[in-house]
JSON list of C-alpha atoms in Angstrom, two decimals:
[
{"chain": "A", "resi": 538, "resn": "MET", "atom": "CA", "xyz": [-42.03, -158.46, 61.12]},
{"chain": "A", "resi": 539, "resn": "LYS", "atom": "CA", "xyz": [-44.86, -160.02, 60.36]},
{"chain": "A", "resi": 540, "resn": "LYS", "atom": "CA", "xyz": [-45.88, -163.44, 62.20]},
{"chain": "A", "resi": 541, "resn": "ILE", "atom": "CA", "xyz": [-47.75, -166.07, 59.57]},
{"chain": "A", "resi": 542, "resn": "LEU", "atom": "CA", "xyz": [-49.12, -168.90, 61.74]},
{"chain": "A", "resi": 543, "resn": "VAL", "atom": "CA", "xyz": [-48.65, -172.56, 59.09]},
{"chain": "A", "resi": 544, "resn": "VAL", "atom": "CA", "xyz": [-50.94, -175.22, 59.50]},
{"chain": "A", "resi": 545, "resn": "GLU", "atom": "CA", "xyz": [-49.66, -178.00, 57.75]},
{"chain": "A", "resi": 546, "resn": "ASP", "atom": "CA", "xyz": [-49.27, -181.74, 58.81]},
{"chain": "A", "resi": 547, "resn": "ASP", "atom": "CA", "xyz": [-46.68, -182.85, 55.96]},
{"chain": "A", "resi": 548, "resn": "ALA", "atom": "CA", "xyz": [-43.50, -182.43, 57.69]},
{"chain": "A", "resi": 549, "resn": "ALA", "atom": "CA", "xyz": [-41.68, -181.76, 54.51]},
{"chain": "A", "resi": 550, "resn": "ILE", "atom": "CA", "xyz": [-44.24, -179.29, 53.24]},
{"chain": "A", "resi": 551, "resn": "TYR", "atom": "CA", "xyz": [-44.41, -177.52, 56.31]},
{"chain": "A", "resi": 552, "resn": "GLU", "atom": "CA", "xyz": [-40.31, -177.02, 56.42]},
{"chain": "A", "resi": 553, "resn": "GLU", "atom": "CA", "xyz": [-40.83, -175.75, 52.94]},
{"chain": "A", "resi": 554, "resn": "LEU", "atom": "CA", "xyz": [-43.10, -173.19, 53.92]},
{"chain": "A", "resi": 555, "resn": "THR", "atom": "CA", "xyz": [-41.58, -171.98, 56.79]},
{"chain": "A", "resi": 556, "resn": "THR", "atom": "CA", "xyz": [-37.70, -171.65, 55.51]},
{"chain": "A", "resi": 557, "resn": "LEU", "atom": "CA", "xyz": [-39.62, -169.84, 52.22]},
{"chain": "A", "resi": 558, "resn": "LEU", "atom": "CA", "xyz": [-41.05, -167.30, 54.69]},
{"chain": "A", "resi": 559, "resn": "ALA", "atom": "CA", "xyz": [-38.14, -166.71, 57.00]},
{"chain": "A", "resi": 560, "resn": "ALA", "atom": "CA", "xyz": [-36.31, -166.43, 53.69]},
{"chain": "A", "resi": 561, "resn": "ASN", "atom": "CA", "xyz": [-38.55, -163.56, 52.79]},
{"chain": "A", "resi": 562, "resn": "GLY", "atom": "CA", "xyz": [-38.84, -161.42, 55.72]},
{"chain": "A", "resi": 563, "resn": "TYR", "atom": "CA", "xyz": [-42.00, -163.45, 57.48]},
{"chain": "A", "resi": 564, "resn": "GLU", "atom": "CA", "xyz": [-41.85, -165.02, 61.27]},
{"chain": "A", "resi": 565, "resn": "PRO", "atom": "CA", "xyz": [-43.13, -168.06, 60.74]},
{"chain": "A", "resi": 566, "resn": "VAL", "atom": "CA", "xyz": [-45.20, -170.02, 63.59]},
{"chain": "A", "resi": 567, "resn": "GLY", "atom": "CA", "xyz": [-46.61, -172.80, 64.80]},
{"chain": "A", "resi": 568, "resn": "GLU", "atom": "CA", "xyz": [-49.39, -171.32, 67.61]},
{"chain": "A", "resi": 569, "resn": "GLY", "atom": "CA", "xyz": [-50.24, -168.20, 69.01]},
{"chain": "A", "resi": 570, "resn": "GLU", "atom": "CA", "xyz": [-51.09, -164.83, 67.65]},
{"chain": "A", "resi": 571, "resn": "CYS", "atom": "CA", "xyz": [-50.24, -163.98, 63.98]},
{"chain": "A", "resi": 572, "resn": "ASP", "atom": "CA", "xyz": [-51.16, -161.80, 61.35]},
{"chain": "A", "resi": 573, "resn": "LEU", "atom": "CA", "xyz": [-51.95, -164.37, 58.73]},
{"chain": "A", "resi": 574, "resn": "VAL", "atom": "CA", "xyz": [-52.41, -168.08, 58.48]},
{"chain": "A", "resi": 575, "resn": "LEU", "atom": "CA", "xyz": [-51.64, -170.96, 55.84]},
{"chain": "A", "resi": 576, "resn": "MET", "atom": "CA", "xyz": [-53.97, -173.65, 56.25]},
{"chain": "A", "resi": 577, "resn": "ASP", "atom": "CA", "xyz": [-53.97, -177.16, 54.82]},
{"chain": "A", "resi": 578, "resn": "VAL", "atom": "CA", "xyz": [-57.65, -178.56, 54.27]},
{"chain": "A", "resi": 579, "resn": "GLY", "atom": "CA", "xyz": [-56.59, -182.08, 54.71]},
{"chain": "A", "resi": 580, "resn": "LEU", "atom": "CA", "xyz": [-55.58, -182.29, 58.23]},
{"chain": "A", "resi": 581, "resn": "PRO", "atom": "CA", "xyz": [-56.20, -185.35, 60.57]},
{"chain": "A", "resi": 582, "resn": "GLU", "atom": "CA", "xyz": [-59.13, -185.01, 62.89]},
{"chain": "A", "resi": 583, "resn": "THR", "atom": "CA", "xyz": [-60.60, -181.64, 61.97]},
{"chain": "A", "resi": 584, "resn": "ASP", "atom": "CA", "xyz": [-59.84, -180.63, 58.39]},
{"chain": "A", "resi": 585, "resn": "GLY", "atom": "CA", "xyz": [-58.98, -176.86, 57.59]},
{"chain": "A", "resi": 586, "resn": "PHE", "atom": "CA", "xyz": [-62.55, -175.76, 56.52]},
{"chain": "A", "resi": 587, "resn": "GLU", "atom": "CA", "xyz": [-63.54, -176.76, 60.29]},
{"chain": "A", "resi": 588, "resn": "ARG", "atom": "CA", "xyz": [-60.45, -174.53, 61.80]},
{"chain": "A", "resi": 589, "resn": "VAL", "atom": "CA", "xyz": [-60.99, -171.38, 59.68]},
{"chain": "A", "resi": 590, "resn": "ARG", "atom": "CA", "xyz": [-64.95, -171.71, 60.52]},
{"chain": "A", "resi": 591, "resn": "LYS", "atom": "CA", "xyz": [-64.40, -171.79, 64.40]},
{"chain": "A", "resi": 592, "resn": "LEU", "atom": "CA", "xyz": [-61.54, -169.24, 63.73]},
{"chain": "A", "resi": 593, "resn": "ARG", "atom": "CA", "xyz": [-63.91, -166.74, 62.33]},
{"chain": "A", "resi": 594, "resn": "LEU", "atom": "CA", "xyz": [-65.96, -166.83, 65.27]},
{"chain": "A", "resi": 595, "resn": "LYS", "atom": "CA", "xyz": [-63.11, -164.95, 67.42]},
{"chain": "A", "resi": 596, "resn": "SER", "atom": "CA", "xyz": [-60.81, -163.48, 64.59]},
{"chain": "A", "resi": 597, "resn": "LYS", "atom": "CA", "xyz": [-60.79, -161.49, 61.27]},
{"chain": "A", "resi": 598, "resn": "VAL", "atom": "CA", "xyz": [-57.09, -162.67, 60.79]},
{"chain": "A", "resi": 599, "resn": "PRO", "atom": "CA", "xyz": [-56.31, -163.20, 57.26]},
{"chain": "A", "resi": 600, "resn": "VAL", "atom": "CA", "xyz": [-56.42, -166.88, 55.63]},
{"chain": "A", "resi": 601, "resn": "ILE", "atom": "CA", "xyz": [-55.23, -168.50, 52.76]},
{"chain": "A", "resi": 602, "resn": "PHE", "atom": "CA", "xyz": [-55.91, -172.42, 52.13]},
{"chain": "A", "resi": 603, "resn": "LEU", "atom": "CA", "xyz": [-53.33, -174.72, 50.58]},
{"chain": "A", "resi": 604, "resn": "SER", "atom": "CA", "xyz": [-54.53, -177.90, 49.51]},
{"chain": "A", "resi": 605, "resn": "ALA", "atom": "CA", "xyz": [-54.43, -180.58, 46.97]},
{"chain": "A", "resi": 606, "resn": "ARG", "atom": "CA", "xyz": [-58.12, -180.41, 46.54]},
{"chain": "A", "resi": 607, "resn": "LYS", "atom": "CA", "xyz": [-58.29, -178.76, 42.99]},
{"chain": "A", "resi": 608, "resn": "ASN", "atom": "CA", "xyz": [-61.96, -179.00, 42.69]},
{"chain": "A", "resi": 609, "resn": "PRO", "atom": "CA", "xyz": [-64.37, -175.95, 42.20]},
{"chain": "A", "resi": 610, "resn": "GLU", "atom": "CA", "xyz": [-66.39, -177.20, 44.95]},
{"chain": "A", "resi": 611, "resn": "ASP", "atom": "CA", "xyz": [-63.74, -177.10, 47.71]},
{"chain": "A", "resi": 612, "resn": "GLU", "atom": "CA", "xyz": [-62.42, -173.52, 46.45]},
{"chain": "A", "resi": 613, "resn": "LEU", "atom": "CA", "xyz": [-65.99, -172.21, 47.32]},
{"chain": "A", "resi": 614, "resn": "MET", "atom": "CA", "xyz": [-66.40, -174.23, 50.76]},
{"chain": "A", "resi": 615, "resn": "GLY", "atom": "CA", "xyz": [-62.80, -172.42, 51.71]},
{"chain": "A", "resi": 616, "resn": "PHE", "atom": "CA", "xyz": [-64.33, -168.56, 50.78]},
{"chain": "A", "resi": 617, "resn": "GLY", "atom": "CA", "xyz": [-67.48, -169.79, 51.99]},
{"chain": "A", "resi": 618, "resn": "VAL", "atom": "CA", "xyz": [-66.08, -170.39, 55.62]},
{"chain": "A", "resi": 619, "resn": "GLY", "atom": "CA", "xyz": [-64.05, -167.16, 55.50]},
{"chain": "A", "resi": 620, "resn": "GLY", "atom": "CA", "xyz": [-60.99, -167.98, 53.98]},
{"chain": "A", "resi": 621, "resn": "ASP", "atom": "CA", "xyz": [-59.44, -165.01, 52.14]},
{"chain": "A", "resi": 622, "resn": "ASP", "atom": "CA", "xyz": [-57.60, -167.18, 49.19]},
{"chain": "A", "resi": 623, "resn": "TYR", "atom": "CA", "xyz": [-57.32, -170.48, 48.09]},
{"chain": "A", "resi": 624, "resn": "ILE", "atom": "CA", "xyz": [-54.21, -171.89, 46.55]},
{"chain": "A", "resi": 625, "resn": "ALA", "atom": "CA", "xyz": [-53.81, -175.42, 45.02]},
{"chain": "A", "resi": 626, "resn": "LYS", "atom": "CA", "xyz": [-50.71, -177.26, 45.70]},
{"chain": "A", "resi": 627, "resn": "PRO", "atom": "CA", "xyz": [-48.50, -178.08, 44.31]},
{"chain": "A", "resi": 628, "resn": "TYR", "atom": "CA", "xyz": [-47.99, -173.92, 44.71]},
{"chain": "A", "resi": 629, "resn": "ASN", "atom": "CA", "xyz": [-45.71, -171.78, 42.91]},
{"chain": "A", "resi": 630, "resn": "SER", "atom": "CA", "xyz": [-43.58, -169.59, 45.48]},
{"chain": "A", "resi": 631, "resn": "ALA", "atom": "CA", "xyz": [-44.03, -166.75, 43.79]},
{"chain": "A", "resi": 632, "resn": "VAL", "atom": "CA", "xyz": [-47.66, -166.34, 44.15]},
{"chain": "A", "resi": 633, "resn": "LEU", "atom": "CA", "xyz": [-47.82, -167.79, 47.28]},
{"chain": "A", "resi": 634, "resn": "LEU", "atom": "CA", "xyz": [-45.56, -164.95, 48.29]},
{"chain": "A", "resi": 635, "resn": "ALA", "atom": "CA", "xyz": [-47.59, -162.01, 46.19]},
{"chain": "A", "resi": 636, "resn": "ARG", "atom": "CA", "xyz": [-50.78, -163.46, 47.65]},
{"chain": "A", "resi": 637, "resn": "ILE", "atom": "CA", "xyz": [-49.54, -163.00, 50.94]},
{"chain": "A", "resi": 638, "resn": "GLY", "atom": "CA", "xyz": [-48.33, -159.75, 50.41]},
{"chain": "A", "resi": 639, "resn": "ARG", "atom": "CA", "xyz": [-51.29, -158.60, 48.97]},
{"chain": "A", "resi": 640, "resn": "LEU", "atom": "CA", "xyz": [-53.44, -159.91, 52.25]},
{"chain": "A", "resi": 641, "resn": "LEU", "atom": "CA", "xyz": [-50.79, -158.25, 54.46]},
{"chain": "A", "resi": 642, "resn": "LYS", "atom": "CA", "xyz": [-50.42, -154.80, 52.67]},
{"chain": "A", "resi": 643, "resn": "ALA", "atom": "CA", "xyz": [-50.45, -152.25, 54.89]},
{"chain": "A", "resi": 644, "resn": "ASP", "atom": "CA", "xyz": [-52.96, -149.48, 53.58]},
{"chain": "A", "resi": 645, "resn": "GLY", "atom": "CA", "xyz": [-51.71, -146.09, 54.50]},
{"chain": "A", "resi": 646, "resn": "ALA", "atom": "CA", "xyz": [-54.17, -144.39, 56.59]},
{"chain": "A", "resi": 647, "resn": "ILE", "atom": "CA", "xyz": [-56.51, -141.70, 55.19]},
{"chain": "A", "resi": 648, "resn": "GLU", "atom": "CA", "xyz": [-58.60, -139.10, 56.89]},
{"chain": "A", "resi": 649, "resn": "SER", "atom": "CA", "xyz": [-61.38, -136.94, 56.06]},
{"chain": "A", "resi": 650, "resn": "ARG", "atom": "CA", "xyz": [-63.82, -135.19, 57.84]},
{"chain": "A", "resi": 651, "resn": "GLY", "atom": "CA", "xyz": [-62.27, -136.37, 61.14]},
{"chain": "A", "resi": 652, "resn": "LEU", "atom": "CA", "xyz": [-62.51, -139.59, 60.44]},
{"chain": "A", "resi": 653, "resn": "ARG", "atom": "CA", "xyz": [-59.08, -141.79, 60.47]},
{"chain": "A", "resi": 654, "resn": "LEU", "atom": "CA", "xyz": [-59.07, -145.29, 58.80]},
{"chain": "A", "resi": 655, "resn": "SER", "atom": "CA", "xyz": [-55.61, -147.24, 58.96]},
{"chain": "A", "resi": 656, "resn": "GLY", "atom": "CA", "xyz": [-56.02, -150.81, 57.74]},
{"chain": "A", "resi": 657, "resn": "LEU", "atom": "CA", "xyz": [-59.31, -152.14, 59.61]},
{"chain": "A", "resi": 658, "resn": "LYS", "atom": "CA", "xyz": [-58.91, -149.54, 62.83]},
{"chain": "A", "resi": 659, "resn": "LEU", "atom": "CA", "xyz": [-61.41, -146.80, 62.44]},
{"chain": "A", "resi": 660, "resn": "THR", "atom": "CA", "xyz": [-60.43, -143.51, 64.91]},
{"chain": "A", "resi": 661, "resn": "TYR", "atom": "CA", "xyz": [-63.36, -140.58, 65.59]},
{"chain": "A", "resi": 662, "resn": "GLN", "atom": "CA", "xyz": [-62.62, -137.89, 68.41]},
{"chain": "A", "resi": 663, "resn": "GLY", "atom": "CA", "xyz": [-60.55, -140.40, 70.03]},
{"chain": "A", "resi": 664, "resn": "ASN", "atom": "CA", "xyz": [-62.78, -143.72, 70.17]},
{"chain": "A", "resi": 665, "resn": "SER", "atom": "CA", "xyz": [-61.58, -146.29, 67.93]},
{"chain": "A", "resi": 666, "resn": "ILE", "atom": "CA", "xyz": [-63.29, -149.47, 66.58]},
{"chain": "A", "resi": 667, "resn": "GLU", "atom": "CA", "xyz": [-61.89, -152.45, 64.20]},
{"chain": "A", "resi": 668, "resn": "LEU", "atom": "CA", "xyz": [-63.90, -152.81, 60.83]},
{"chain": "A", "resi": 669, "resn": "THR", "atom": "CA", "xyz": [-64.10, -156.11, 58.98]},
{"chain": "A", "resi": 670, "resn": "ARG", "atom": "CA", "xyz": [-62.12, -156.39, 55.29]},
{"chain": "A", "resi": 671, "resn": "ASN", "atom": "CA", "xyz": [-65.20, -155.83, 53.65]},
{"chain": "A", "resi": 672, "resn": "GLU", "atom": "CA", "xyz": [-66.33, -152.41, 55.74]},
{"chain": "A", "resi": 673, "resn": "SER", "atom": "CA", "xyz": [-62.61, -150.92, 55.59]},
{"chain": "A", "resi": 674, "resn": "LYS", "atom": "CA", "xyz": [-62.62, -151.38, 51.64]},
{"chain": "A", "resi": 675, "resn": "ILE", "atom": "CA", "xyz": [-66.23, -149.68, 51.54]},
{"chain": "A", "resi": 676, "resn": "LEU", "atom": "CA", "xyz": [-65.70, -147.14, 54.03]},
{"chain": "A", "resi": 677, "resn": "GLU", "atom": "CA", "xyz": [-62.36, -146.15, 52.15]},
{"chain": "A", "resi": 678, "resn": "LEU", "atom": "CA", "xyz": [-63.67, -145.87, 48.48]},
{"chain": "A", "resi": 679, "resn": "ILE", "atom": "CA", "xyz": [-66.48, -143.66, 50.29]},
{"chain": "A", "resi": 680, "resn": "MET", "atom": "CA", "xyz": [-63.59, -141.70, 52.31]},
{"chain": "A", "resi": 681, "resn": "ARG", "atom": "CA", "xyz": [-61.60, -141.40, 49.23]},
{"chain": "A", "resi": 682, "resn": "LYS", "atom": "CA", "xyz": [-64.24, -140.30, 46.78]},
{"chain": "A", "resi": 683, "resn": "SER", "atom": "CA", "xyz": [-66.86, -138.79, 48.83]},
{"chain": "A", "resi": 684, "resn": "GLU", "atom": "CA", "xyz": [-69.34, -140.36, 46.68]},
{"chain": "A", "resi": 685, "resn": "VAL", "atom": "CA", "xyz": [-69.48, -143.61, 45.10]},
{"chain": "A", "resi": 686, "resn": "GLY", "atom": "CA", "xyz": [-71.95, -145.86, 43.34]},
{"chain": "A", "resi": 687, "resn": "ARG", "atom": "CA", "xyz": [-73.13, -149.33, 44.68]},
{"chain": "A", "resi": 688, "resn": "ASP", "atom": "CA", "xyz": [-71.84, -150.98, 41.35]},
{"chain": "A", "resi": 689, "resn": "GLU", "atom": "CA", "xyz": [-68.42, -149.39, 41.87]},
{"chain": "A", "resi": 690, "resn": "VAL", "atom": "CA", "xyz": [-68.05, -150.78, 45.27]},
{"chain": "A", "resi": 691, "resn": "ILE", "atom": "CA", "xyz": [-69.09, -154.40, 44.69]},
{"chain": "A", "resi": 692, "resn": "ALA", "atom": "CA", "xyz": [-66.95, -154.45, 41.42]},
{"chain": "A", "resi": 693, "resn": "ALA", "atom": "CA", "xyz": [-63.96, -153.41, 43.66]},
{"chain": "A", "resi": 694, "resn": "LEU", "atom": "CA", "xyz": [-65.06, -155.73, 46.17]},
{"chain": "A", "resi": 695, "resn": "TRP", "atom": "CA", "xyz": [-64.75, -158.55, 43.93]},
{"chain": "A", "resi": 696, "resn": "GLU", "atom": "CA", "xyz": [-61.54, -157.21, 42.69]},
{"chain": "A", "resi": 697, "resn": "ASP", "atom": "CA", "xyz": [-59.91, -157.45, 45.74]},
{"chain": "A", "resi": 698, "resn": "GLY", "atom": "CA", "xyz": [-60.98, -161.02, 45.76]},
{"chain": "A", "resi": 699, "resn": "MET", "atom": "CA", "xyz": [-63.87, -160.05, 48.58]},
{"chain": "A", "resi": 700, "resn": "TYR", "atom": "CA", "xyz": [-66.70, -161.63, 47.05]},
{"chain": "A", "resi": 701, "resn": "ILE", "atom": "CA", "xyz": [-69.87, -159.93, 47.40]},
{"chain": "A", "resi": 702, "resn": "ASP", "atom": "CA", "xyz": [-73.31, -159.24, 45.71]},
{"chain": "A", "resi": 703, "resn": "ASP", "atom": "CA", "xyz": [-76.06, -156.72, 46.33]},
{"chain": "A", "resi": 704, "resn": "ASN", "atom": "CA", "xyz": [-77.96, -158.20, 49.76]},
{"chain": "A", "resi": 705, "resn": "THR", "atom": "CA", "xyz": [-74.12, -158.67, 51.21]},
{"chain": "A", "resi": 706, "resn": "LEU", "atom": "CA", "xyz": [-73.53, -155.04, 50.51]},
{"chain": "A", "resi": 707, "resn": "ASN", "atom": "CA", "xyz": [-76.73, -153.82, 52.18]},
{"chain": "A", "resi": 708, "resn": "VAL", "atom": "CA", "xyz": [-75.66, -156.20, 55.39]},
{"chain": "A", "resi": 709, "resn": "ASN", "atom": "CA", "xyz": [-71.99, -154.71, 55.49]},
{"chain": "A", "resi": 710, "resn": "ILE", "atom": "CA", "xyz": [-73.28, -150.88, 54.82]},
{"chain": "A", "resi": 711, "resn": "ASN", "atom": "CA", "xyz": [-75.92, -151.23, 58.08]},
{"chain": "A", "resi": 712, "resn": "ARG", "atom": "CA", "xyz": [-72.73, -152.83, 60.26]},
{"chain": "A", "resi": 713, "resn": "LEU", "atom": "CA", "xyz": [-70.47, -150.18, 59.14]},
{"chain": "A", "resi": 714, "resn": "ARG", "atom": "CA", "xyz": [-73.18, -147.52, 60.16]},
{"chain": "A", "resi": 715, "resn": "ALA", "atom": "CA", "xyz": [-73.92, -149.04, 63.56]},
{"chain": "A", "resi": 716, "resn": "LYS", "atom": "CA", "xyz": [-70.11, -149.49, 64.12]},
{"chain": "A", "resi": 717, "resn": "LEU", "atom": "CA", "xyz": [-69.69, -145.32, 63.04]},
{"chain": "A", "resi": 718, "resn": "LYS", "atom": "CA", "xyz": [-72.63, -144.49, 65.49]},
{"chain": "A", "resi": 719, "resn": "SER", "atom": "CA", "xyz": [-70.74, -146.27, 68.18]},
{"chain": "A", "resi": 720, "resn": "ILE", "atom": "CA", "xyz": [-67.84, -144.15, 68.29]},
{"chain": "A", "resi": 721, "resn": "GLY", "atom": "CA", "xyz": [-70.04, -140.85, 67.74]},
{"chain": "A", "resi": 722, "resn": "ALA", "atom": "CA", "xyz": [-69.89, -141.00, 63.75]},
{"chain": "A", "resi": 723, "resn": "GLY", "atom": "CA", "xyz": [-73.69, -141.69, 63.17]},
{"chain": "A", "resi": 724, "resn": "GLY", "atom": "CA", "xyz": [-75.30, -140.01, 59.92]},
{"chain": "A", "resi": 725, "resn": "PHE", "atom": "CA", "xyz": [-71.60, -139.88, 58.49]},
{"chain": "A", "resi": 726, "resn": "VAL", "atom": "CA", "xyz": [-72.65, -142.69, 55.47]},
{"chain": "A", "resi": 727, "resn": "LYS", "atom": "CA", "xyz": [-75.50, -141.47, 53.37]},
{"chain": "A", "resi": 728, "resn": "THR", "atom": "CA", "xyz": [-77.40, -143.24, 50.80]},
{"chain": "A", "resi": 729, "resn": "VAL", "atom": "CA", "xyz": [-77.53, -141.63, 47.46]},
{"chain": "A", "resi": 730, "resn": "ARG", "atom": "CA", "xyz": [-80.88, -142.35, 45.80]},
{"chain": "A", "resi": 731, "resn": "GLY", "atom": "CA", "xyz": [-80.48, -144.25, 42.86]},
{"chain": "A", "resi": 732, "resn": "TYR", "atom": "CA", "xyz": [-76.74, -144.41, 42.32]},
{"chain": "A", "resi": 733, "resn": "GLY", "atom": "CA", "xyz": [-74.95, -145.22, 46.04]},
{"chain": "A", "resi": 734, "resn": "TYR", "atom": "CA", "xyz": [-73.55, -143.76, 49.31]},
{"chain": "A", "resi": 735, "resn": "ALA", "atom": "CA", "xyz": [-71.78, -140.00, 49.86]},
{"chain": "A", "resi": 736, "resn": "LEU", "atom": "CA", "xyz": [-69.79, -139.28, 52.97]}
]
């Protein structure tokens, strides 16, 4: 059962969220390890943005912001500090559950040339390493198609709600290559000049 950490200072909304989650097969928790975080923005003392900024220093767990603030600036701030989604209150229960399901979706493991990618875990010849969501998505595309264009990678990441541009893609590719090298798979992601990447 997936654990969802609910950070909400309004007692009525907290109760509503935990009841909704429990009724749909999730285990709502108030602290500790979890598979996803529902984070209110308007919290006393330290707001949700600052909490997620600190969380991202040590964890890649998916975060959905729930906020009464509906202006674009706050939504952009949410993504900027490392949030994966931003939903305005009052939220629609079905939409919230769909967004949670999308982020918790267990991707089937894929294998190619000795590499095995299962969610964010990459394994090669007995060595494993954790990837970020962007790195995992990029490698998944390359592994599934063997050769993929840069524009196609960027479009796929935007479609999945992971906002990325050309420069950010370069950074992610370099980090991915470094991680591949660290488990003995250096040189697996090659640049196809004028097009994109190949395995």
